[in-house]
Amino acid sequence: MSTEITLVRGDITRQTADAIVNAANSSLLGGGGVDGAIHRRGGPRVLAECRALRASRYGKGLPTGQAVATTAGELDARWVIHTVGPVYQGPGSDPSPLASCYRESLRVADGLGARTVAFPAVSTGVYRWPLEDAARIAVRAVRDAGAAVEEARFVLFDDRAYAAFAAQIP
Ligand code: APR
């Protein structure tokens, strides 16, 4: 059973899913964009568990391309899976850490038994990765992951992002 890929235009913090993926930074202590929205709507329990992770497994922060789960707090989900995307370094930037964000998030989701996972367009905001390239990397990574997750739902915040991902889905 391969993972079905779906696209939604909207705010990821309003999604209902087993797991909602956060475009975090390595501190795990919050930020703007998706990160800010998830912590705002998820509430203090999300940050409390992030702080606990920093005090234990991730003393130096979550490395780029890796993923870790916490409670989803007040969000309509069971877990938030935090992943740290790469910052775009211009043409020729290595795509593998970005592909790893999706692969590792799905691996964590499988470990939790999550069946539906909502993803933002990781690295395409503050981290400046070009949307079309990020969409190609993301869709390919989900397809190649061979995860047990039934639905990988890309939640796109604006029409441009939606179009970039739709172009990757035949
Ligand atoms: N729902 C869905 N998508 C959103 C939302 C939302 N509520 N808010 C923003 N986005 C989109 C942005 O439009 C962009 O396309 O998510 C994509 C990722 O943008 P960022 O949130 O800026 O994430 P990223 O580019 O990975 O940069 C991560 O930004 O917020 C900080 O703490 C975060 O340092 C980290 C960095």
XYZ file of C-alpha atoms and ligand atoms in Angstrom:
206
model
C 0.000 0.000 0.000
C 1.817 3.125 -1.140
C 1.252 6.504 0.454
C -1.471 8.527 -1.272
C -0.377 12.135 -1.909
C -3.055 14.823 -1.569
C -2.923 18.620 -1.830
C -4.882 21.140 0.231
C -4.833 24.941 -0.007
C -4.964 26.312 3.533
C -3.510 26.772 7.003
C -1.801 23.640 8.296
C -2.779 24.494 11.887
C -6.430 23.984 10.944
C -5.888 20.524 9.543
C -7.160 17.323 11.141
C -4.509 14.634 10.808
C -2.739 12.064 12.957
C 0.478 14.084 12.605
C 1.172 17.660 11.521
C 4.721 18.402 10.365
C 6.383 21.613 11.549
C 8.967 23.507 9.483
C 11.084 24.122 12.572
C 14.584 25.394 13.185
C 17.255 23.449 14.997
C 16.568 25.180 18.321
C 13.089 23.596 18.441
C 12.086 26.651 20.469
C 9.756 28.241 17.936
C 10.000 30.911 15.276
C 7.854 32.507 12.605
C 5.916 31.055 9.665
C 4.602 27.530 10.179
C 6.662 27.192 13.368
C 5.066 30.261 14.901
C 1.583 29.223 13.850
C 1.936 25.690 15.210
C 3.217 26.881 18.580
C 0.555 29.605 18.766
C -2.299 27.248 18.029
C -0.745 24.150 19.585
C -0.199 25.894 22.893
C 2.453 25.626 25.610
C 2.506 21.816 25.795
C 4.215 21.648 22.416
C 6.996 23.987 23.508
C 7.299 22.205 26.861
C 8.002 18.917 25.074
C 10.413 20.648 22.694
C 12.286 22.040 25.691
C 12.420 18.528 27.199
C 13.932 17.221 23.953
C 16.574 19.957 24.083
C 17.328 18.972 27.679
C 17.766 15.325 26.695
C 18.234 13.800 23.231
C 18.875 17.014 21.353
C 21.140 19.036 23.591
C 22.693 20.704 20.583
C 19.398 21.088 18.732
C 17.719 19.042 15.994
C 20.078 18.678 13.018
C 18.938 19.711 9.534
C 17.083 16.907 7.760
C 16.097 15.102 10.952
C 12.633 14.802 12.534
C 11.256 14.328 16.028
C 7.706 14.083 17.403
C 5.999 15.855 20.276
C 2.414 16.167 21.410
C 0.220 18.260 19.126
C -1.210 20.110 22.133
C -4.423 21.913 21.119
C -4.065 21.125 17.405
C -6.521 18.611 15.880
C -3.803 15.981 15.650
C -2.086 13.507 17.918
C 1.478 14.581 17.152
C 3.539 17.390 15.737
C 6.582 16.091 13.876
C 9.249 18.797 13.899
C 11.751 18.779 11.053
C 14.492 21.238 10.137
C 14.814 22.114 6.480
C 17.982 23.346 4.779
C 18.499 27.009 3.990
C 18.722 27.570 0.241
C 22.325 28.404 -0.737
C 21.643 29.288 -4.360
C 21.829 27.172 -7.517
C 23.439 23.815 -6.884
C 22.214 23.648 -3.272
C 22.279 20.037 -2.087
C 18.667 18.732 -2.180
C 19.332 15.713 0.054
C 18.709 17.401 3.425
C 15.319 18.607 2.154
C 14.402 15.136 0.870
C 15.541 13.805 4.253
C 13.013 16.057 6.058
C 10.161 14.254 4.325
C 11.682 10.773 4.532
C 12.549 11.152 8.228
C 9.150 12.681 9.065
C 7.461 9.667 7.440
C 9.791 7.293 9.287
C 8.831 8.932 12.599
C 5.152 8.857 11.574
C 5.367 5.129 10.781
C 7.001 4.522 14.141
C 4.052 6.225 15.834
C 1.454 4.381 13.758
C 0.231 7.653 12.217
C -1.915 7.029 9.127
C -2.385 10.612 7.924
C 0.417 13.192 7.889
C 0.042 16.879 6.926
C 3.167 18.544 5.519
C 3.932 22.215 4.873
C 6.223 23.212 2.007
C 9.363 22.918 4.123
C 12.189 25.435 3.477
C 10.192 27.501 0.952
C 9.615 30.491 3.251
C 12.277 32.011 5.492
C 14.722 29.383 4.216
C 14.147 30.650 0.664
C 14.128 27.342 -1.257
C 12.523 27.917 -4.693
C 9.004 26.502 -4.627
C 9.125 24.506 -7.863
C 12.365 22.764 -6.892
C 11.172 22.152 -3.327
C 7.904 20.667 -4.611
C 9.775 18.295 -6.926
C 12.089 17.189 -4.103
C 9.183 16.789 -1.645
C 6.889 14.740 -3.896
C 9.737 12.495 -5.020
C 10.876 11.941 -1.412
C 7.378 10.953 -0.286
C 6.922 8.649 -3.267
C 10.325 6.991 -2.729
C 9.928 6.635 1.064
C 7.787 3.470 0.860
C 6.160 4.500 4.145
C 3.164 2.735 5.703
C 1.505 6.158 6.117
C -1.721 6.098 4.099
C -2.011 9.807 3.269
C 0.678 12.445 2.910
C -1.225 15.735 2.639
C 0.685 18.801 1.432
C -1.020 21.857 2.920
C -0.126 24.873 0.791
C -0.584 28.348 2.183
C -1.027 30.239 -1.094
C -1.960 29.677 -4.743
C 1.636 29.841 -5.966
C 2.708 27.057 -3.631
C -0.381 25.024 -4.509
C 0.355 25.364 -8.243
C 3.996 24.362 -7.719
C 2.977 21.140 -5.962
C 0.068 20.419 -8.307
C 2.560 20.506 -11.186
C 4.345 17.562 -9.562
C 1.234 15.381 -9.320
C 0.320 13.777 -12.646
N 0.119 26.717 7.048
C 0.716 26.182 5.941
N 1.807 26.709 5.362
C 2.311 27.844 5.914
C 1.755 28.457 7.066
C 0.603 27.842 7.628
N 0.003 28.339 8.725
N 2.500 29.571 7.372
C 3.472 29.648 6.435
N 3.358 28.617 5.552
C 4.182 28.308 4.368
C 5.033 29.431 3.834
O 4.271 30.216 2.934
C 6.119 28.631 3.115
O 5.658 28.257 1.824
O 5.105 27.310 4.792
C 6.249 27.351 3.934
C 7.498 27.296 4.813
O 7.769 28.587 5.309
P 8.425 28.853 6.776
O 7.382 28.639 7.796
O 9.107 30.167 6.688
O 9.489 27.672 6.959
P 10.951 27.499 6.350
O 11.101 28.191 5.021
O 11.207 26.042 6.433
O 11.872 28.298 7.390
C 11.992 27.770 8.693
O 11.391 29.839 9.665
O 9.621 30.162 11.017
C 10.962 29.966 11.023
O 11.445 28.849 13.073
C 11.354 28.677 11.680
O 13.679 29.211 11.619
C 12.672 28.422 11.023
C 12.443 28.890 9.593
